[in-house]
Coordinates of C-alpha atoms in Angstrom, one line a residue:
X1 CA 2.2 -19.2 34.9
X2 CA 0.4 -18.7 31.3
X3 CA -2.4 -20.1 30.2
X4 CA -2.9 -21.4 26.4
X5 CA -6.2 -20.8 25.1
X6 CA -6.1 -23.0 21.5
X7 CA -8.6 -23.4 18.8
X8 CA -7.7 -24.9 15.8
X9 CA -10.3 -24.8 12.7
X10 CA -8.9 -27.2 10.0
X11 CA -9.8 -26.7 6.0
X12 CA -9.8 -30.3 4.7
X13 CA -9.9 -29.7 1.0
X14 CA -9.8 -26.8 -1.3
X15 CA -9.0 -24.3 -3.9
X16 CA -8.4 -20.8 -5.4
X17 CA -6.1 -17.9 -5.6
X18 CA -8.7 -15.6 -5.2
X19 CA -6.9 -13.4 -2.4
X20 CA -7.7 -9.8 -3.6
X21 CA -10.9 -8.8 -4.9
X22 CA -13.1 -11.8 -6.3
X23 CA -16.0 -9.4 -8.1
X24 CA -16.5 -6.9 -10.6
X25 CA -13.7 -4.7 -12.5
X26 CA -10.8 -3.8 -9.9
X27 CA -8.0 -1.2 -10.6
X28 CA -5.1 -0.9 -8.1
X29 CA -5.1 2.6 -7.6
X30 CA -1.7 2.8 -5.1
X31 CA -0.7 5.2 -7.3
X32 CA -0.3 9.6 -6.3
X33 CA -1.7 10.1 -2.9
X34 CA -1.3 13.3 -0.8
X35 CA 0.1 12.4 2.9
X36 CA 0.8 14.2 5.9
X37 CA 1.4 13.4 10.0
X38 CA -1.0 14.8 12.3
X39 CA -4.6 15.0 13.7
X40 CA -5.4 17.8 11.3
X41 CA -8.4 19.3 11.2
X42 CA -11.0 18.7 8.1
X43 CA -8.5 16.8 6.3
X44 CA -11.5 15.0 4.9
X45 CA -13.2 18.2 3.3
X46 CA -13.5 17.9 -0.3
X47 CA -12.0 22.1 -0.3
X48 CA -9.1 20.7 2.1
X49 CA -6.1 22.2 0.2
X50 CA -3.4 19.0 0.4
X51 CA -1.2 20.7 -2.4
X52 CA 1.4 21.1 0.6
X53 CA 1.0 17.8 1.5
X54 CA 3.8 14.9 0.8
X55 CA 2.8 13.0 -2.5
X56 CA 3.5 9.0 -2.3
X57 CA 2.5 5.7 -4.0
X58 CA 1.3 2.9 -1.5
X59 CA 2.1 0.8 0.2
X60 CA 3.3 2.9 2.8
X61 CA 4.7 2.1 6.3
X62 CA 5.4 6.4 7.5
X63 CA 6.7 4.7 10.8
X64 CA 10.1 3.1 9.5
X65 CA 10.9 6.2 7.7
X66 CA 10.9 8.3 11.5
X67 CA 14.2 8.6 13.6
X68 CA 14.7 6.0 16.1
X69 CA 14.4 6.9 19.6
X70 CA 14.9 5.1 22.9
X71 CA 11.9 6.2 24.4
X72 CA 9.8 4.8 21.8
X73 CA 8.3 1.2 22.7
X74 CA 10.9 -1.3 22.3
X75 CA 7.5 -3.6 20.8
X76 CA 7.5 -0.6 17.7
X77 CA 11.3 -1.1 17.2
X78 CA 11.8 2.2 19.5
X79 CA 9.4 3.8 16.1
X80 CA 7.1 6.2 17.0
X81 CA 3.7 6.1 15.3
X82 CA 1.1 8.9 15.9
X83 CA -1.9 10.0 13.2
X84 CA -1.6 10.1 9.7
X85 CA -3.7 11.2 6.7
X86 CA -4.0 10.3 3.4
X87 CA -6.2 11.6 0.1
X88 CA -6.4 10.9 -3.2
X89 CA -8.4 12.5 -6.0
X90 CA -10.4 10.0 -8.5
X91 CA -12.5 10.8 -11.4
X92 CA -15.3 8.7 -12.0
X93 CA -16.8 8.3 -15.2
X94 CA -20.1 9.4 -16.0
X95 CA -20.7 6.4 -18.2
X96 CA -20.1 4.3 -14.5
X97 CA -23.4 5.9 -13.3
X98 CA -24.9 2.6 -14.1
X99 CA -22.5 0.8 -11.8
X100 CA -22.0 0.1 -7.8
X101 CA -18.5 1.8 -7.1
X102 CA -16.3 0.0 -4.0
X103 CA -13.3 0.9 -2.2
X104 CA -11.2 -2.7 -0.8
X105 CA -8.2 -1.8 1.5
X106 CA -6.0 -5.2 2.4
X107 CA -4.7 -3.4 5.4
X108 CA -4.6 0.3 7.3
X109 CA -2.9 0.2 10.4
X110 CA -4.7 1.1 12.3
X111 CA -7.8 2.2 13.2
X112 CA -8.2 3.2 9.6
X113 CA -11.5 5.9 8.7
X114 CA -12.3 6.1 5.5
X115 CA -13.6 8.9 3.9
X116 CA -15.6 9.6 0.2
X117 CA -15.9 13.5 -0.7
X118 CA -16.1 14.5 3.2
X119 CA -18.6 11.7 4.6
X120 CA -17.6 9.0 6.7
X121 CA -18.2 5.5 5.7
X122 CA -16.8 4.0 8.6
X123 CA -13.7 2.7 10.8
X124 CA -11.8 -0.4 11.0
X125 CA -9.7 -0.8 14.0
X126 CA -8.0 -4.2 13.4
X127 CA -4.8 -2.7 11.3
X128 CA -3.9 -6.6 9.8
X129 CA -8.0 -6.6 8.3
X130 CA -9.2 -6.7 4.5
X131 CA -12.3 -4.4 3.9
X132 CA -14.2 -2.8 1.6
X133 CA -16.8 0.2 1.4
X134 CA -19.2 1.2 -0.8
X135 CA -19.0 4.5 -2.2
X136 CA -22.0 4.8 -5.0
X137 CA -24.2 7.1 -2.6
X138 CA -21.7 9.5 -2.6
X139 CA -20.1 9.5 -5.8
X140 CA -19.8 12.6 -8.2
X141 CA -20.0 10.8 -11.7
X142 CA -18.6 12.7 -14.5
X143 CA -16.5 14.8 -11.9
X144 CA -13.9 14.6 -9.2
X145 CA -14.1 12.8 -5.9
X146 CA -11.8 12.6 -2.9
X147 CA -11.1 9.7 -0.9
X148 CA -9.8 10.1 2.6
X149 CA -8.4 8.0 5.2
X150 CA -7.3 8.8 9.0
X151 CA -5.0 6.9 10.2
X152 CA -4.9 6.9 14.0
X153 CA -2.2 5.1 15.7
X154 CA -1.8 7.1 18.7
X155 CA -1.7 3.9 21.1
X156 CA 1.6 3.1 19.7
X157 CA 2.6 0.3 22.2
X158 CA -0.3 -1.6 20.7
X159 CA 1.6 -4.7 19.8
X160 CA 4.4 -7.0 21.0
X161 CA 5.9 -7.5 17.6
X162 CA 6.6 -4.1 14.9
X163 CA 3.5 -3.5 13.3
X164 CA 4.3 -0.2 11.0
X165 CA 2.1 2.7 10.6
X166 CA -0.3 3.8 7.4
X167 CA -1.8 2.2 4.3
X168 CA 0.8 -0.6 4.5
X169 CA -1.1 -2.9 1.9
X170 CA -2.4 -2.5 -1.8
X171 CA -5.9 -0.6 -2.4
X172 CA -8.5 -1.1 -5.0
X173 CA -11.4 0.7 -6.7
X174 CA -14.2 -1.5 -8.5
X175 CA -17.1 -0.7 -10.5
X176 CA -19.7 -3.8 -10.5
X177 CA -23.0 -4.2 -11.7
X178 CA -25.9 -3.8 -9.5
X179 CA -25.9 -8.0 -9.5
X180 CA -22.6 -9.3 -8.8
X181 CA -20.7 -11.9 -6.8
X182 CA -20.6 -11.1 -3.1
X183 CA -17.1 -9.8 -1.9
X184 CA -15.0 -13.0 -2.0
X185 CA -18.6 -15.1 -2.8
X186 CA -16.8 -17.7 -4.6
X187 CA -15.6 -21.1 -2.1
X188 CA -14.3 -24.3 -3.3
X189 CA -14.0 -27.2 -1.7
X190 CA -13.0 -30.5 -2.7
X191 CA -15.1 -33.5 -1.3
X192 CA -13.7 -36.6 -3.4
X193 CA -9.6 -36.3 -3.7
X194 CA -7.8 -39.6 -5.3
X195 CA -5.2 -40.4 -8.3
X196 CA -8.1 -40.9 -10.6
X197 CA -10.6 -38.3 -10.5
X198 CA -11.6 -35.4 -8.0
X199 CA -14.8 -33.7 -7.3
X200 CA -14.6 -30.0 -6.8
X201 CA -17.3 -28.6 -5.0
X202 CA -18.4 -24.4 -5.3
X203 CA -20.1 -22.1 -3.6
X204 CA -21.1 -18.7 -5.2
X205 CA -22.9 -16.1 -3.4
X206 CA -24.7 -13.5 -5.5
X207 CA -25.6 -10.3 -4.4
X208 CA -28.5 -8.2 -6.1
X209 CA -28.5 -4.7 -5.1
X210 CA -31.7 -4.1 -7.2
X211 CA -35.4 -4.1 -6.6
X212 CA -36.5 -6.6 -8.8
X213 CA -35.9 -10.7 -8.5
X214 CA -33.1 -11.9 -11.5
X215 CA -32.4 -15.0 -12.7
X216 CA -29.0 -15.9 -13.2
X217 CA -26.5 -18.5 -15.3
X218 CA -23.1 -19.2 -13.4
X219 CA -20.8 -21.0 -15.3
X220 CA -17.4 -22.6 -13.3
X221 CA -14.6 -23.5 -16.2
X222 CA -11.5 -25.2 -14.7
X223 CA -8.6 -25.1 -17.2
X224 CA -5.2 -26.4 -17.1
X225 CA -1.4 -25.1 -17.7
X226 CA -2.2 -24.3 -21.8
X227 CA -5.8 -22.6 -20.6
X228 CA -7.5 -26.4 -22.1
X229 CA -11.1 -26.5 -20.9
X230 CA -10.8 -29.7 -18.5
X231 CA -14.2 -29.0 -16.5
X232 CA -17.0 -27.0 -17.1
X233 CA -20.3 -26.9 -15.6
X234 CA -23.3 -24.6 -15.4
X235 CA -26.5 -24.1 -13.9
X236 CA -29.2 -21.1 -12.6
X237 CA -30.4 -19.3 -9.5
X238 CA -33.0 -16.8 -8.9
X239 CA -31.9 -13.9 -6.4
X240 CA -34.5 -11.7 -5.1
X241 CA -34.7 -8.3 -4.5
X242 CA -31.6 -6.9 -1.9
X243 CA -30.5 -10.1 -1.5
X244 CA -27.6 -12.2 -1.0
X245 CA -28.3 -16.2 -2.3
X246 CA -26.0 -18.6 -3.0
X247 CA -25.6 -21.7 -6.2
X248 CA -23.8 -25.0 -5.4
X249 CA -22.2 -26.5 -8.3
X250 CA -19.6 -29.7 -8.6
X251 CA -17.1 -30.4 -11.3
X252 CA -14.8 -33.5 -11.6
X253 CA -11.4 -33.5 -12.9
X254 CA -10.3 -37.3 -14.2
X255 CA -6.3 -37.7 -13.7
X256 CA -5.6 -34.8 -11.6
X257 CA -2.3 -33.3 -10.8
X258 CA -2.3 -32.4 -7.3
X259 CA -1.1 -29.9 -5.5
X260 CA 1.7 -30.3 -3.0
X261 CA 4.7 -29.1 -0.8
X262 CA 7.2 -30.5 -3.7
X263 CA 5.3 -30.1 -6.4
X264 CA 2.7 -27.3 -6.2
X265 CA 0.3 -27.5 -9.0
X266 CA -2.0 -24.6 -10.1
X267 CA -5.0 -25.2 -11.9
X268 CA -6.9 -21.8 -13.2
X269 CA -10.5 -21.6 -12.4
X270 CA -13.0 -19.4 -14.1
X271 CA -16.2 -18.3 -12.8
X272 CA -18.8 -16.6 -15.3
X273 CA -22.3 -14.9 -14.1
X274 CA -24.9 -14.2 -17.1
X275 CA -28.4 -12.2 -16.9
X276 CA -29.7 -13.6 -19.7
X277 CA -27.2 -13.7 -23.0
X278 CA -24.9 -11.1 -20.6
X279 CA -22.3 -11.3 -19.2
X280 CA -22.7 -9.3 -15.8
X281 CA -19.7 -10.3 -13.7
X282 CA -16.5 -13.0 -14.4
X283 CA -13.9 -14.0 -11.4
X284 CA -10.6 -16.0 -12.2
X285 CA -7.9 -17.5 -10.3
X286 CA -5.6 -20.5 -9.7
X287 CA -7.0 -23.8 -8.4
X288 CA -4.7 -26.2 -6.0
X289 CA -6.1 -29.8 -5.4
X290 CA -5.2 -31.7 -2.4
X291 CA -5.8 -33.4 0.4
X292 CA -5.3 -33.0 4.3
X293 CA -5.6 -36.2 6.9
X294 CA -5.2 -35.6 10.6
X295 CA -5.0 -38.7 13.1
X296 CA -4.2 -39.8 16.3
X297 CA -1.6 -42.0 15.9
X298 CA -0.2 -41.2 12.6
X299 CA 0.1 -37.8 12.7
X300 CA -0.7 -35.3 9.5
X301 CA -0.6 -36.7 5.7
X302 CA -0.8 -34.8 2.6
X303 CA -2.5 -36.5 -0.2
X304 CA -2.1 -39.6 1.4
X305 CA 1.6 -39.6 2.3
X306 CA 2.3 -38.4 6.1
X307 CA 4.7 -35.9 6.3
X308 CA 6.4 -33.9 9.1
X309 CA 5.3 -30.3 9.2
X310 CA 8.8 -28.2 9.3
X311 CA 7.6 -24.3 10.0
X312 CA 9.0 -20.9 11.3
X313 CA 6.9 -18.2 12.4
X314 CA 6.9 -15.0 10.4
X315 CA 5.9 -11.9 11.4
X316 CA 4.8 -9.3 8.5
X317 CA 7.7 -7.0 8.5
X318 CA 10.5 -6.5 6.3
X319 CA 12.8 -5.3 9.3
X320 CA 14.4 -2.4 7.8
X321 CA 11.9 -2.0 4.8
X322 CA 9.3 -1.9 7.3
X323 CA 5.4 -3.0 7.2
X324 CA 5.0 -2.3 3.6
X325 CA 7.0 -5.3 2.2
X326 CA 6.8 -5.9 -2.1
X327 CA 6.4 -9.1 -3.3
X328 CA 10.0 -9.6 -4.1
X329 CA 11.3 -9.6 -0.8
X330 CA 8.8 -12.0 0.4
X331 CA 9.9 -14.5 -2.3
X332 CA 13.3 -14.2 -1.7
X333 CA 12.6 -15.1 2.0
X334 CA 10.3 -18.1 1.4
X335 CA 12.8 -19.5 -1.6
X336 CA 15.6 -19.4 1.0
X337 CA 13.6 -21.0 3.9
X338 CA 12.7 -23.7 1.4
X339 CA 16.5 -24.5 0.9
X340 CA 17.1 -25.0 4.3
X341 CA 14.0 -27.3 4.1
X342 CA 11.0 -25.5 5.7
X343 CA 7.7 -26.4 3.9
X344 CA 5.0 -24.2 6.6
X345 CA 4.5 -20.7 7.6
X346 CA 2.7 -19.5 10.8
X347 CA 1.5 -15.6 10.1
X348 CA 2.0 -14.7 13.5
X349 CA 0.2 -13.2 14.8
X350 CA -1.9 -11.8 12.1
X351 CA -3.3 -12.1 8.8
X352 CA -0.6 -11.4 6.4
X353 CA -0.9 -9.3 2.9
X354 CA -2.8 -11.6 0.1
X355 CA 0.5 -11.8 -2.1
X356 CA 2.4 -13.9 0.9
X357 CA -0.4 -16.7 0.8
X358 CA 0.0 -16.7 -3.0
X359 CA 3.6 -17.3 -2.9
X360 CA 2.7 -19.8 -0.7
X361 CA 0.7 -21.3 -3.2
X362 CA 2.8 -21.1 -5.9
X363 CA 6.4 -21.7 -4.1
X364 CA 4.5 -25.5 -1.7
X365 CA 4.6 -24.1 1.7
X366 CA 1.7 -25.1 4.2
X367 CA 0.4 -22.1 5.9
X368 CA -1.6 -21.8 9.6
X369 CA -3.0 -18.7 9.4
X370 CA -3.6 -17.1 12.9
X371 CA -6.1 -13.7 12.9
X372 CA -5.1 -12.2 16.6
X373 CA -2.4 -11.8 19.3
X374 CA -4.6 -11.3 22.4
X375 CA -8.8 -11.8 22.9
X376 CA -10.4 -9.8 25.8
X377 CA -7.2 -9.8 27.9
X378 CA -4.2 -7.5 27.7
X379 CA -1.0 -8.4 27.3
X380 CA 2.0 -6.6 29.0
X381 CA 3.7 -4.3 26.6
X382 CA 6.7 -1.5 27.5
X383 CA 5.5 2.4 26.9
X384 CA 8.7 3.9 27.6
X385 CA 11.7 1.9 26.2
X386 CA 12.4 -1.4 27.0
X387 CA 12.2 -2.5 30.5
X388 CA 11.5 0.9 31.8
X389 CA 8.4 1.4 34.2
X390 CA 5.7 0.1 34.3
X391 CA 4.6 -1.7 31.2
X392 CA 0.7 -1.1 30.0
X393 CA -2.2 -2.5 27.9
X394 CA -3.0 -1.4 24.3
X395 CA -4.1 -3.5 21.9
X396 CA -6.5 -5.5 20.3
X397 CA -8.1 -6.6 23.6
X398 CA -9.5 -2.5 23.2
X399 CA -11.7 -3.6 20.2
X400 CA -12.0 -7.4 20.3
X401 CA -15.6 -8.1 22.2
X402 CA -17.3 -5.7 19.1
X403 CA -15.1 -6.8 16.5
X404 CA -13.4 -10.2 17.4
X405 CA -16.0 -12.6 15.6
X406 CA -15.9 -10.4 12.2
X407 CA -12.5 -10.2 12.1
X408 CA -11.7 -14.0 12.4
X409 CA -14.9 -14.3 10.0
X410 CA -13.4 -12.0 7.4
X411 CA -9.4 -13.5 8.1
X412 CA -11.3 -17.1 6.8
X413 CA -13.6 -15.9 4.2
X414 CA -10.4 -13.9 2.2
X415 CA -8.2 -16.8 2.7
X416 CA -10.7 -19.8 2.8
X417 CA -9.3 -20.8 -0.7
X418 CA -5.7 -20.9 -0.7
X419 CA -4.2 -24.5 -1.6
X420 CA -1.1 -23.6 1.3
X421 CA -3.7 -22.6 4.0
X422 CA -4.4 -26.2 6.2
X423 CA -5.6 -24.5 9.2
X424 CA -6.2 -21.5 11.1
X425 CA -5.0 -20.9 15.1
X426 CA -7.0 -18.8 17.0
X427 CA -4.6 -19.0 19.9
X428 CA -3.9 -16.5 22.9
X429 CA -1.5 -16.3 25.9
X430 CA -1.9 -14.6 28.6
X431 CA -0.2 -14.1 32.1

């Protein structure tokens, strides 16, 4: 008999496109990395010579490109999955020496160590996670630096679904000032929805890496389809020293176009920070304003108007692309899902890569966004095959009493602001 363990946290009103990197100047650098399989000694040394070693762009899923095999778990798509390294050389500016310098993975899987010119800066387990390091303390400005990342998927029947192996997602590299907006530090919300005039509500966090207090000017713009001013607003904060402090701020937007599942409506939004007469930091993104209403008897509304809620689950594979799935495919999927009359999406049973909740967004599909597949107890998975022996217990069970809570904290904090995101299930079965 299995018990269902349930909790569902519903976002009543928001928000922004803001599914990357919401801070700073950020450069996709997927581009001309080294790879090889195997637990390999000081692959992380900057005088590691990788000039043997398989050059690739990311995203990259090295477990679909393997041989099958029918002693592989059946869970992996009989896949194996192992270690795996990857390194890539950057030069850094010596005109950035002003500037904090961040590295922002959307997903490793798994247990992905990340590396900056031989130090560790630390490992993230959960292979579905955004994160981000800092790498100013370690940084050779004017020179080259080497980023490394370890990739250990040993435990390979880890999952019931296929998860892929590797840097499966997008990475980015940001230079910021020493005051900036917090890694995604910007959260709307919007109170007052009706046909004649919403009230958008924001948050802004503001981090100041310095030692001195600074007083700050954050300016919110809201523009519509031909980039027209329709909102602005503006107002100051003092941060002190090593701090993180946050501004609230409302606009209102008279005659709104909302967003919804047949018509899904993107406003841009456009947050500005100043230090004085400069310009220190600027995040943009799309805006979608609507409402959500829950009840007893009635059931869910959007904007007013109940509505059935008509969803498939999707895993984050591409089945024979594998893990590392481009946009394209993903809109192809959702367009045809919409024809058949589909209008929500449940990420199961993890959080998916940014670009499917913008789709989302864009394309009027409701999304409940779901961060694990199992809590502190295992779930049965096959080792050897399918159906063969005795199954075991890998997973995220491993890892979730240390990381659980940041996880799910960081799954709502990067997708907090999506128009299509109405909930979040933080569900778990077990035997």
């Amino acid at each position: 008999m299995k018990k269902i363990i349930l909790l569902v946290v519903f976002q009543i009103a928001l928000s922004n496109a803001f599914s990357q990197v919401s801070f700073g100047d950020a450069t996709n650098i997927n581009k001309d990395w080294r790879f090889q399989i195997g637990d390999i000694r000081n692959a992380s040394s900057v005088n590691f010579k990788d000039s043997d070693w398989r050059q690739l762009d990311l995203p990259h899923d090295w477990s679909v490109e393997s041989p099958l095999s029918p002693n592989q778990p059946s869970s992996s798509g009989y896949l194996p999955s192992g270690i795996g390294w990857y390194r890539k050389s950057i030069d850094i500016p010596l005109d950035m020496k002003t500037k904090k310098v961040f590295i922002y993975f959307e997903g490793v899987y798994r247990n992905g160590e990340v590396f900056i010119n031989g130090t560790s800066l630390g490992m993230r387990p959960n292979g579905f996670i955004s994160y981000m390091y800092e790498l100013t303390p370690y940084i050779k400005f004017g020179d080259k630096n080497i980023i490394s990342v370890k990739v250990d998927h040993s435990k390979s029947a880890d999952s019931r679904f296929y998860t892929g192996s590797g840097i499966f997602r997008d990475v980015y590299l940001i230079y910021a000032n020493p005051v900036h907006i917090d890694l995604w530090g910007v959260y709307y919300t919007t109170p007052v929805v009706s046909a004649k005039q919403v009230k958008v509500h924001v948050q802004t966090a503001l981090k100041n890496t310095t030692n001195q207090k600074v007083s700050l000017k954050v300016v919110h713009e809201i523009l519509d389809k031909s980039n027209i001013v329709i909102a602005k607003v503006s107002g100051t904060i003092n941060v002190s020293s090593e701090r993180v402090d946050t501004t609230k701020q409302d606009l209102t937007i008279t005659q709104p176009h909302l967003w919804s599942i047949n018509d899904p409506f993107l406003y841009k939004i456009s947050t500005s920070v100043y230090e004085g007469k400069k310009l220190i930091d600027q995040s943009t993104g799309s805006l979608g304003i609507r409402s959500l209403g829950f009840d007893a008897n009635k059931g869910f509304s959007l904007n007013g108007q109940s509505m059935k809620v008509k969803g498939v689950c999707l895993h984050h594979d591409a089945g024979c692309l594998g893990a590392a799935v481009p946009r394209e495919v993903w809109e192809r999927r959702l367009i045809s899902l919409k024809s058949i009359g589909c209008n929500a999406i449940r990420t199961s049973h993890n959080p998916q890569a940014p670009i499917l909740y913008d789709l989302c967004d864009e394309l009027g599909f409701l999304v409940m966004d779901e961060p694990f597949d199992e809590w502190e107890f295992p779930k049965n998975k096959w080792i050897d095959g399918w159906n063969v022996g005795i199954p075991g217990h890998e997973g995220t069970f491993e890892y979730f009493e240390k990381w659980g809570e940041t996880d799910l904290r960081d799954m709502i904090l990067r997708d907090r602001n999506h128009p299509s995101v109405f909930m979040w299930s933080v569900g778990n079965e077990v035997d």
